[in-house]
JSON list of C-alpha atoms in Angstrom, two decimals:
[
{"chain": "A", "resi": 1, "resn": "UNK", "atom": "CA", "xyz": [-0.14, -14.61, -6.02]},
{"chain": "A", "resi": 2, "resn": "UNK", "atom": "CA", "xyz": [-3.28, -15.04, -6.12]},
{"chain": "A", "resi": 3, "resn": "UNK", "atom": "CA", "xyz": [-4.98, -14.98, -10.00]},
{"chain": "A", "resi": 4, "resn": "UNK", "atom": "CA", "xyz": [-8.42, -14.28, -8.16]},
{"chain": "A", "resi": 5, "resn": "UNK", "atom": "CA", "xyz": [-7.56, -10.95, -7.64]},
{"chain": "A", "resi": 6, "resn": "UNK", "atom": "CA", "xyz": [-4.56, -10.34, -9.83]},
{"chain": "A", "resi": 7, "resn": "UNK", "atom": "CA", "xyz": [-4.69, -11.94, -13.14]},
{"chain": "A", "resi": 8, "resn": "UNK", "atom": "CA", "xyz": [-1.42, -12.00, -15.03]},
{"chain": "A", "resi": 9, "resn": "UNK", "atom": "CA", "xyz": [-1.53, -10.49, -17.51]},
{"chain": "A", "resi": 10, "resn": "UNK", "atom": "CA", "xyz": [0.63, -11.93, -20.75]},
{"chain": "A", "resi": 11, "resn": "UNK", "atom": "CA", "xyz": [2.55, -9.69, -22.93]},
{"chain": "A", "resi": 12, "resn": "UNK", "atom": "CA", "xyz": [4.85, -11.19, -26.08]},
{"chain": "A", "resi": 13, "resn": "UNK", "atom": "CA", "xyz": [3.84, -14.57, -25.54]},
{"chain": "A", "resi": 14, "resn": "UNK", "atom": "CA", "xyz": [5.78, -15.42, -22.18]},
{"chain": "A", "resi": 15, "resn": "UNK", "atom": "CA", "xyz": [4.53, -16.52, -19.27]},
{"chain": "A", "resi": 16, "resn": "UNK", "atom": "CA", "xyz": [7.57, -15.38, -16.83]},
{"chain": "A", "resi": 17, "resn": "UNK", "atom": "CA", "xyz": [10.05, -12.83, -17.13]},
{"chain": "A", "resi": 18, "resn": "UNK", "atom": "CA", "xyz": [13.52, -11.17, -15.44]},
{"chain": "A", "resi": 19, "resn": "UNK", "atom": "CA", "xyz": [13.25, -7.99, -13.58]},
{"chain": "A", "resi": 20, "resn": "UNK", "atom": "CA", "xyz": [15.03, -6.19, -16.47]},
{"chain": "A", "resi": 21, "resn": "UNK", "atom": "CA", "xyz": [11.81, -7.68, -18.42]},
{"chain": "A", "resi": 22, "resn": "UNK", "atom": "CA", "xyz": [9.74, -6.33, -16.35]},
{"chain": "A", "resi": 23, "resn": "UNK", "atom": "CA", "xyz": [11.16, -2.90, -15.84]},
{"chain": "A", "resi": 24, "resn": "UNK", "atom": "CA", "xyz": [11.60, -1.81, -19.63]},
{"chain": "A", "resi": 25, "resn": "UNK", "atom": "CA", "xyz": [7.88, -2.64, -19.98]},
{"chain": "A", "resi": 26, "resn": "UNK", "atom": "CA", "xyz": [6.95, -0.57, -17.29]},
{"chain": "A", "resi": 27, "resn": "UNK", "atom": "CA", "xyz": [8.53, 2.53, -18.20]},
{"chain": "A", "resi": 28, "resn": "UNK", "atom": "CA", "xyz": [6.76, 2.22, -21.76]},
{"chain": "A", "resi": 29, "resn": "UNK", "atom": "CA", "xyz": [3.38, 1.23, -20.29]},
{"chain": "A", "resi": 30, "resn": "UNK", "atom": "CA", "xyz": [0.09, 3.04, -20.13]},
{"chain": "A", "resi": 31, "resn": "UNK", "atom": "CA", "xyz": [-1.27, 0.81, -17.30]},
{"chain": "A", "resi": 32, "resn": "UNK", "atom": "CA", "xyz": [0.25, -0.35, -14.55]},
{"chain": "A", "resi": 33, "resn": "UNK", "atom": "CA", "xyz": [1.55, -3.90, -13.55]},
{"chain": "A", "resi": 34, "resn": "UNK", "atom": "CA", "xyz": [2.89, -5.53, -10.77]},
{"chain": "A", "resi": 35, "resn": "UNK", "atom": "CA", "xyz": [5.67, -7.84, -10.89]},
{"chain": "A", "resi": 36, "resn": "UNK", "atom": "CA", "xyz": [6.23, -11.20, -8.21]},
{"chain": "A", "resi": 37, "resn": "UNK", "atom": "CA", "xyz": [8.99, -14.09, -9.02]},
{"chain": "A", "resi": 38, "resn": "UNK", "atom": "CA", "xyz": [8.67, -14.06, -12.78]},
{"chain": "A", "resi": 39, "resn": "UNK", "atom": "CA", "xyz": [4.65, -13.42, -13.16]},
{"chain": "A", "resi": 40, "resn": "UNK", "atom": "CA", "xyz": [3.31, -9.68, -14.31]},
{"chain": "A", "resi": 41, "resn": "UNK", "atom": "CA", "xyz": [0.26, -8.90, -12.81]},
{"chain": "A", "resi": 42, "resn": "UNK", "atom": "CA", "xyz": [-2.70, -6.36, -13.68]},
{"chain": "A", "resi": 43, "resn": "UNK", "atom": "CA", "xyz": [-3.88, -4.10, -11.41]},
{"chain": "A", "resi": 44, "resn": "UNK", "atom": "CA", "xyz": [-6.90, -2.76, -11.89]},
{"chain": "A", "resi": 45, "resn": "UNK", "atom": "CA", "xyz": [-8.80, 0.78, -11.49]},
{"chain": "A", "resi": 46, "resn": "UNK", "atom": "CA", "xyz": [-10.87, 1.86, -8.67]},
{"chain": "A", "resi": 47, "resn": "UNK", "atom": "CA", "xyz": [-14.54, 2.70, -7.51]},
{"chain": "A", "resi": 48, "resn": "UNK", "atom": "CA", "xyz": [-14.96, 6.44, -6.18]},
{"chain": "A", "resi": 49, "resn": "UNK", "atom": "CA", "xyz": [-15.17, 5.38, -2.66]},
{"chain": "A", "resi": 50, "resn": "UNK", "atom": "CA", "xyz": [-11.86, 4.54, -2.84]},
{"chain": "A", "resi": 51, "resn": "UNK", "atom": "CA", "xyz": [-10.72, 7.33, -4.59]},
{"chain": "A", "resi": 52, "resn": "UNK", "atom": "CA", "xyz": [-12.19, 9.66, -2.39]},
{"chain": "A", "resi": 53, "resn": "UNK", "atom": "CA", "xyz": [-11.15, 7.75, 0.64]},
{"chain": "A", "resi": 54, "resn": "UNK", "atom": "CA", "xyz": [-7.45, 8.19, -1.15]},
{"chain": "A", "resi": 55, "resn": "UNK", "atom": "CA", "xyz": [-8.09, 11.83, -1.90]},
{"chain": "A", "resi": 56, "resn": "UNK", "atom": "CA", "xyz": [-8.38, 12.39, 1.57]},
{"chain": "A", "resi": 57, "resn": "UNK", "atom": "CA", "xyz": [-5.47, 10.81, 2.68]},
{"chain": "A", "resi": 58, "resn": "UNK", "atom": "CA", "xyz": [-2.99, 12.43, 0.70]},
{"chain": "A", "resi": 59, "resn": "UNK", "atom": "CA", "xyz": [-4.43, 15.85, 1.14]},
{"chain": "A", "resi": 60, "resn": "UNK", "atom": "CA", "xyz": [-4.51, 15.39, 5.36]},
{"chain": "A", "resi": 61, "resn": "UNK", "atom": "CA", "xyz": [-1.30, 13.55, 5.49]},
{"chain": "A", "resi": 62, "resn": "UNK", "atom": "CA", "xyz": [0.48, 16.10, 3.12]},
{"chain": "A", "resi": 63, "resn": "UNK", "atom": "CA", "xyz": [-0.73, 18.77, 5.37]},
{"chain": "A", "resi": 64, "resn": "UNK", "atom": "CA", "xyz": [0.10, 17.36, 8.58]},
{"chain": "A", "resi": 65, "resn": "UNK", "atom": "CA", "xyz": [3.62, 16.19, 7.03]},
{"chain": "A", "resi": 66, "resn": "UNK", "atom": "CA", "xyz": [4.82, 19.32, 5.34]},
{"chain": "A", "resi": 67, "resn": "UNK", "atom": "CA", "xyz": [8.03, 20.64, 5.84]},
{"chain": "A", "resi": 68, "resn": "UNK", "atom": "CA", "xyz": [8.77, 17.23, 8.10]},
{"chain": "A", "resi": 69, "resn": "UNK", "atom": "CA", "xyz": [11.22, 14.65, 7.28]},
{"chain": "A", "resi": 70, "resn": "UNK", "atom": "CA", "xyz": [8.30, 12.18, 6.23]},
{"chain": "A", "resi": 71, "resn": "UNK", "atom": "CA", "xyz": [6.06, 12.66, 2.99]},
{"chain": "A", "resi": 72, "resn": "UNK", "atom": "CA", "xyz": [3.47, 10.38, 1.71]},
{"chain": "A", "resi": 73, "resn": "UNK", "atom": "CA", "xyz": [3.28, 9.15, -1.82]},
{"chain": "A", "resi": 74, "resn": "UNK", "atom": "CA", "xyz": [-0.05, 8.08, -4.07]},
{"chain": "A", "resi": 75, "resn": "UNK", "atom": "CA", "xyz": [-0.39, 4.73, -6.03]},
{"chain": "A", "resi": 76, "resn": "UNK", "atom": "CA", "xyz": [1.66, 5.83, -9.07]},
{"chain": "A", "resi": 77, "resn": "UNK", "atom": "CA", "xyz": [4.70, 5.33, -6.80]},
{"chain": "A", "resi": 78, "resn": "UNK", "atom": "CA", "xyz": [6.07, 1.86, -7.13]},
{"chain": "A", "resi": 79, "resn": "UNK", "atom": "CA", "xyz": [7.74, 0.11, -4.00]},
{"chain": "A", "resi": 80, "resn": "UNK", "atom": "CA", "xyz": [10.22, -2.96, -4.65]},
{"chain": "A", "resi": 81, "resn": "UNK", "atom": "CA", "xyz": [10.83, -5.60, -1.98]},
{"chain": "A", "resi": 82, "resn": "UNK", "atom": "CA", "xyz": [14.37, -7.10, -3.21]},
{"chain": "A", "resi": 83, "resn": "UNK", "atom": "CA", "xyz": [14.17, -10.36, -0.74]},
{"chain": "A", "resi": 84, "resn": "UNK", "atom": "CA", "xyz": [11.22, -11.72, -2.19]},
{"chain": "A", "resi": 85, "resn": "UNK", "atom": "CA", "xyz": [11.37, -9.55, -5.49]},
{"chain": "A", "resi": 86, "resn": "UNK", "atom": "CA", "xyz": [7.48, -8.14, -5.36]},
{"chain": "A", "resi": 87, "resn": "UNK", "atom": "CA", "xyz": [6.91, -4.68, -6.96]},
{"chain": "A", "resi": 88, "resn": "UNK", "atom": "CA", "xyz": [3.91, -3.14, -6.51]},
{"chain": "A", "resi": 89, "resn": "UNK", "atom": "CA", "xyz": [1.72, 0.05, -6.26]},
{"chain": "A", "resi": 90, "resn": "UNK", "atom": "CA", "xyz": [0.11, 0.71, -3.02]},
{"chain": "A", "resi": 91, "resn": "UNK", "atom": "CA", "xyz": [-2.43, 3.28, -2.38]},
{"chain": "A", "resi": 92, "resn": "UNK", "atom": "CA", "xyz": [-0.40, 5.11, -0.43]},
{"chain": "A", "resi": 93, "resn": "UNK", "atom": "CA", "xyz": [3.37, 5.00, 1.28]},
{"chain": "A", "resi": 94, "resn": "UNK", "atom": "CA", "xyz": [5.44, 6.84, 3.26]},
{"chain": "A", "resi": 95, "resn": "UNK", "atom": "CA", "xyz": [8.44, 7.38, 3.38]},
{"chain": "A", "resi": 96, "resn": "UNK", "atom": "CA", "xyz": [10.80, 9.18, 6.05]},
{"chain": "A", "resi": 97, "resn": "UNK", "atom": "CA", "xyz": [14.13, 10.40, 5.52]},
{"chain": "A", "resi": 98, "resn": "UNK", "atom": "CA", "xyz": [16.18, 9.92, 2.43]},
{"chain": "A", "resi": 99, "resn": "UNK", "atom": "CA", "xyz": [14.75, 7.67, -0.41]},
{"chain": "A", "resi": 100, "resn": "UNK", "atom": "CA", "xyz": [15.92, 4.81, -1.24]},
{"chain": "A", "resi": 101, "resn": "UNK", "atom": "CA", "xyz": [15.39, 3.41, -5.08]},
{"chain": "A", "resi": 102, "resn": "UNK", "atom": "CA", "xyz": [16.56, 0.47, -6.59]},
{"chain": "A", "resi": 103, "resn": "UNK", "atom": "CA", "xyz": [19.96, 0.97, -8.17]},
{"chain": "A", "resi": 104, "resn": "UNK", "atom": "CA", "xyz": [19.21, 4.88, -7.59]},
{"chain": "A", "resi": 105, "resn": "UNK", "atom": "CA", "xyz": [16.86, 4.62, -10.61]},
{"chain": "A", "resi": 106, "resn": "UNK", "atom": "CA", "xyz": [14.48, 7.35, -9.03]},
{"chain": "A", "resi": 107, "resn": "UNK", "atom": "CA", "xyz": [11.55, 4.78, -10.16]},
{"chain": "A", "resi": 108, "resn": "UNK", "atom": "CA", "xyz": [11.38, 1.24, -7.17]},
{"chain": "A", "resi": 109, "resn": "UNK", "atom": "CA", "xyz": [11.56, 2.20, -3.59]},
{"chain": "A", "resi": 110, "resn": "UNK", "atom": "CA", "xyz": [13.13, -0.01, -1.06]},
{"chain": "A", "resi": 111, "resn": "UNK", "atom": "CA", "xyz": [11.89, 1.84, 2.15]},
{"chain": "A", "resi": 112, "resn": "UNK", "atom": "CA", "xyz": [8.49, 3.13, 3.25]},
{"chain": "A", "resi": 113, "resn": "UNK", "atom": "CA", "xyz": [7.97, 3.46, 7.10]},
{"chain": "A", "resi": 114, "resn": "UNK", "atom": "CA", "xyz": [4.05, 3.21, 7.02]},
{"chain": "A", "resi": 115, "resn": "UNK", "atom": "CA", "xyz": [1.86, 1.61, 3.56]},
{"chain": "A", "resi": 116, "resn": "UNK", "atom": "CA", "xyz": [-1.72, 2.48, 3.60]},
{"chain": "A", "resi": 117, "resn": "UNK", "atom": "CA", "xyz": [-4.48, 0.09, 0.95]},
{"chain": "A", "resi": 118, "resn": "UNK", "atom": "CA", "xyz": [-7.72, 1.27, 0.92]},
{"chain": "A", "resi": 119, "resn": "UNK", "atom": "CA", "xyz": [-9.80, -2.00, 0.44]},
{"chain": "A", "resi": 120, "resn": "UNK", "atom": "CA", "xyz": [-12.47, -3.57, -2.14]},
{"chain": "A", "resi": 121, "resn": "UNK", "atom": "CA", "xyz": [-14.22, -6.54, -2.06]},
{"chain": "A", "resi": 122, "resn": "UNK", "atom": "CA", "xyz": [-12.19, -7.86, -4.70]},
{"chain": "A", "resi": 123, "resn": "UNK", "atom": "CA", "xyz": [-8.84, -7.34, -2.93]},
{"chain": "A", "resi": 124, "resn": "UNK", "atom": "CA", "xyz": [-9.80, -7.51, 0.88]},
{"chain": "A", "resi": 125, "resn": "UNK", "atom": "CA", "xyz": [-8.43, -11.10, 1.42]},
{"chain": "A", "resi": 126, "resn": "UNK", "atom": "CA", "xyz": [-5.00, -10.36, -1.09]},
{"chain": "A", "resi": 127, "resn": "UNK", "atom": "CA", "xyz": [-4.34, -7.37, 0.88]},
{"chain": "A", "resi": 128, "resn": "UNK", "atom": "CA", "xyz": [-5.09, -8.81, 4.57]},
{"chain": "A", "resi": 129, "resn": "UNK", "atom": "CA", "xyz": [-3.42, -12.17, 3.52]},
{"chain": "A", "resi": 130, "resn": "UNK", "atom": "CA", "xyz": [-0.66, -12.45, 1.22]},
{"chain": "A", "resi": 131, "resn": "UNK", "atom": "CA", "xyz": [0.40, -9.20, 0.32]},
{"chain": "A", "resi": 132, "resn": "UNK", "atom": "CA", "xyz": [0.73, -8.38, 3.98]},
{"chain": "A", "resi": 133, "resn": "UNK", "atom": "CA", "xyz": [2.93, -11.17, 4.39]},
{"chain": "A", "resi": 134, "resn": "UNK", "atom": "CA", "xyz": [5.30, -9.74, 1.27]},
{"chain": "A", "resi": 135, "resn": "UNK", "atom": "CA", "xyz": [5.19, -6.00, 3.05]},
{"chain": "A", "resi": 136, "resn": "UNK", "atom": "CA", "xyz": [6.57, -7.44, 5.94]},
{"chain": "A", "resi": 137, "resn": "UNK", "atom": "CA", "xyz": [9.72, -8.46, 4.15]},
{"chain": "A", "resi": 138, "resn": "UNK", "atom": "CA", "xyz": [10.23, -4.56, 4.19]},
{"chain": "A", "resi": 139, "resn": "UNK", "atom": "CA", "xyz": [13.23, -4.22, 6.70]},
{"chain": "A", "resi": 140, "resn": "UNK", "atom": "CA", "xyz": [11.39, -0.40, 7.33]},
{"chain": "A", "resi": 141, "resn": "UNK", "atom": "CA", "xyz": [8.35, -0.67, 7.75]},
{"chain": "A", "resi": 142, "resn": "UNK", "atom": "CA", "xyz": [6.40, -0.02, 10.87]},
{"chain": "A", "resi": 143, "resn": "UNK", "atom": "CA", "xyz": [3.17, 0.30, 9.85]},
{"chain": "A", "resi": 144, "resn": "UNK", "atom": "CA", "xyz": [0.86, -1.46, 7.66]},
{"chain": "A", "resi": 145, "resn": "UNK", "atom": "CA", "xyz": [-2.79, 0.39, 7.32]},
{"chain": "A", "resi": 146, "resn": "UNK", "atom": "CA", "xyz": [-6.01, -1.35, 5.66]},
{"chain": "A", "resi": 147, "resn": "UNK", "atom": "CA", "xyz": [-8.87, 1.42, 5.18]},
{"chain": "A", "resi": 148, "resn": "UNK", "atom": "CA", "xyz": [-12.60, -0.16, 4.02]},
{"chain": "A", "resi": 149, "resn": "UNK", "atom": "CA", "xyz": [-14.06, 1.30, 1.60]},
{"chain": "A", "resi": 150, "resn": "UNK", "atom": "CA", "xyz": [-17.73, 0.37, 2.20]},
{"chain": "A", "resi": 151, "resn": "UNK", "atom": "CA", "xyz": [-18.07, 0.80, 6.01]},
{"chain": "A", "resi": 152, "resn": "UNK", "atom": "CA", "xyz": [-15.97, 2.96, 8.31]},
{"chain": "A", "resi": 153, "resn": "UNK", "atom": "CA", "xyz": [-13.42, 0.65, 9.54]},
{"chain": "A", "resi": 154, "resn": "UNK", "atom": "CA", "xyz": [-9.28, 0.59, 10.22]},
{"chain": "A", "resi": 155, "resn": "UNK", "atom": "CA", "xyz": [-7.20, -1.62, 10.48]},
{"chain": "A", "resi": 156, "resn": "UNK", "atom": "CA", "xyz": [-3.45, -0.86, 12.12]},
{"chain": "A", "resi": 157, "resn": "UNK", "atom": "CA", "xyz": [-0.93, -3.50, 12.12]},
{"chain": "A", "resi": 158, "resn": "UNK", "atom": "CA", "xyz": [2.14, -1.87, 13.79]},
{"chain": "A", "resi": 159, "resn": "UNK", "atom": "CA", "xyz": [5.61, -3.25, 14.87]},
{"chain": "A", "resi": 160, "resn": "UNK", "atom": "CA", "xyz": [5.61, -3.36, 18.69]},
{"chain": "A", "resi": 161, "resn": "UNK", "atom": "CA", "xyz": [9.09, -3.47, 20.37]},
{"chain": "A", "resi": 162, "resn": "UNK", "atom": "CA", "xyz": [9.25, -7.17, 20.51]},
{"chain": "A", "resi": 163, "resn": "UNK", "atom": "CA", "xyz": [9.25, -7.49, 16.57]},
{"chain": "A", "resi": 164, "resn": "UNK", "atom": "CA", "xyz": [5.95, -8.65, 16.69]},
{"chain": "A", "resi": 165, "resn": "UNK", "atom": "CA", "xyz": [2.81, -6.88, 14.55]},
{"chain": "A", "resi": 166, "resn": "UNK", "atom": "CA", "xyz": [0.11, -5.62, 16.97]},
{"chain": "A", "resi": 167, "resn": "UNK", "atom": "CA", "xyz": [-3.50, -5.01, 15.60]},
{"chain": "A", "resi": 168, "resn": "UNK", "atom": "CA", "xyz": [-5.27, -1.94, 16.34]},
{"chain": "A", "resi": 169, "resn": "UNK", "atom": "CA", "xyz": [-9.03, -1.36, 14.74]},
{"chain": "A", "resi": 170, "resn": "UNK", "atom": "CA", "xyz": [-10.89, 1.89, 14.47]},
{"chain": "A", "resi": 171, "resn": "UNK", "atom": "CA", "xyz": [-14.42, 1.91, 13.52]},
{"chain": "A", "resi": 172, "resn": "UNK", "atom": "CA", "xyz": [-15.92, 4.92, 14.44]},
{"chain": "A", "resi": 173, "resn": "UNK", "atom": "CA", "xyz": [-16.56, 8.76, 13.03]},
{"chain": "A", "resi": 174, "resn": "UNK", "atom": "CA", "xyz": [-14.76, 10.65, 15.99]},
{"chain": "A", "resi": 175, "resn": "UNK", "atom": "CA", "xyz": [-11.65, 8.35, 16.19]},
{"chain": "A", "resi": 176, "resn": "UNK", "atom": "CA", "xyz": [-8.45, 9.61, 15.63]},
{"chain": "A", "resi": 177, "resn": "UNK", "atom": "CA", "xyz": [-5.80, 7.11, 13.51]},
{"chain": "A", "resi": 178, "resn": "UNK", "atom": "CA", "xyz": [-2.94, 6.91, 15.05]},
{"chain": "A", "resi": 179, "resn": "UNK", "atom": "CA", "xyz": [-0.10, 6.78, 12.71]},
{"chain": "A", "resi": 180, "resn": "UNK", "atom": "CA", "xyz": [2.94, 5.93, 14.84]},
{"chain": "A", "resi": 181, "resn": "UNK", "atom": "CA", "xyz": [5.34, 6.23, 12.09]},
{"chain": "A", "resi": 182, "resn": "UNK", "atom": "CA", "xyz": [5.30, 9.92, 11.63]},
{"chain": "A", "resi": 183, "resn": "UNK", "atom": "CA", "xyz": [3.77, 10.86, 14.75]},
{"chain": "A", "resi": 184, "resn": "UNK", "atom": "CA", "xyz": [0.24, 12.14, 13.95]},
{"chain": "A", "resi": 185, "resn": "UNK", "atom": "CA", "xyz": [-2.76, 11.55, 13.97]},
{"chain": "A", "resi": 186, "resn": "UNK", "atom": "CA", "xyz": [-6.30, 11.57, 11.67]},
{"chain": "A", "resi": 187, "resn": "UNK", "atom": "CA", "xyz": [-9.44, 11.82, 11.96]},
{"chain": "A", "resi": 188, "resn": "UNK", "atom": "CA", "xyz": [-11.73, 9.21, 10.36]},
{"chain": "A", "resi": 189, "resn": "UNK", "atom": "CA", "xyz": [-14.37, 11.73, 9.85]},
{"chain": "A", "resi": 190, "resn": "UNK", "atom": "CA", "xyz": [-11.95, 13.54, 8.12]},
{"chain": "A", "resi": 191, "resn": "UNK", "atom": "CA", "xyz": [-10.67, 10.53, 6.13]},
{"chain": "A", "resi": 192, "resn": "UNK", "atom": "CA", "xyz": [-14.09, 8.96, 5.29]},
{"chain": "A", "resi": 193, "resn": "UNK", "atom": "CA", "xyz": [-15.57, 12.51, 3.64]},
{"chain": "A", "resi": 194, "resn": "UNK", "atom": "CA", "xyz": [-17.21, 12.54, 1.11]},
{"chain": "A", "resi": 195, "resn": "UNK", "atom": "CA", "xyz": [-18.11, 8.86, 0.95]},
{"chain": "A", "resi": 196, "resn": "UNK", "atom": "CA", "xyz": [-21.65, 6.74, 0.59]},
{"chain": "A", "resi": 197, "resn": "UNK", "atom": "CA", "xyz": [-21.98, 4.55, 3.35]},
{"chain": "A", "resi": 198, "resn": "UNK", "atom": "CA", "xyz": [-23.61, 3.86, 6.31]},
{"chain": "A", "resi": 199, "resn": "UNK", "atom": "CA", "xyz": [-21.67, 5.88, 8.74]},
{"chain": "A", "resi": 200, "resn": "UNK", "atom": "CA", "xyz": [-22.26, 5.16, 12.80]},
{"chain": "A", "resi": 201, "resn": "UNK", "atom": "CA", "xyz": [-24.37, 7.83, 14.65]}
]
């Protein structure tokens, strides 16, 4: 991981702990922490852009999604990849059909179809770089969504037919996302809202 953007954070003196470690602190934390091979990582609060930018997601998607099989899920849900044993908090996931936990704990969920992260400065390169390569250890997912947070730009890395991840950009206020996952689609007008920034004419 990298400590630039997630610094572990030490708790009773040990530097690494299990999964069963990790777990029993997390269901008696305040905060939240994220958890790769042994190290328990920080993760820190966000700016209102990104809030707002989150807001918006979760309100359109849970309209466009309701009564469907799919149904999207905010950053207090955690999501566990057991083959290289990351758990973590994205912005957003979503997850179709039945869900899937971790020893049916209700808490670590094995299988989103589509993970959105709404981007900082401080966690562009972690969430381009090496956390996309740990999401793609997800046997499910399909689609892996970066939103900026200080201009209007998307970023859609979906699983063509070959097995291979296909990038798709949109960057401008009347495109529609394409979400291929579920089917629908959003406006970025609609999910940039609300937010500060220079926004194309």
């Amino acid at each position: 991981m990298n400590t630039e953007v997630r610094e572990p954070a030490i708790a009773y003196g040990k530097q690494k702990f299990s999964v069963e470690e990790y777990l029993a602190m997390e269901n008696d934390a305040v905060e939240k922490y994220e958890y790769y091979q042994g190290e328990i990582f920080a993760v820190s609060g966000a700016k209102l852009p990104h809030n707002t930018i989150s807001t918006n997601l979760l309100v359109s998607l849970g309209h466009k999604l309701k009564g469907k099989k799919c149904k999207p899920y905010g950053s207090d849900q955690r999501i566990h990849i057991e083959s290289n044993t990351l758990f973590t908090y994205p912005d957003i996931s979503i997850i179709c059909g039945e869900v899937i936990t971790l020893n049916n704990d209700d808490y670590n969920v094995l299988n989103p179809a589509a993970i959105i992260e709404i981007l900082s400065p401080s966690t562009s390169n972690y969430d381009r770089g090496e956390k996309f390569k740990f999401y793609r250890d997800i046997p499910t997912l399909k689609e892996y969504i970066l939103v900026d947070s200080e201009t209007m730009h998307i970023e859609v890395f979906r699983l063509n037919e070959r097995n291979h991840w296909e990038l798709e950009e949109y960057n401008k206020a009347d495109d529609l996302l394409e979400i291929k996952a579920i089917e629908e689609t959003l406006a970025l007008s609609d999910i940039y809202d609300g937010v500060k920034i220079d926004l194309p004419q």
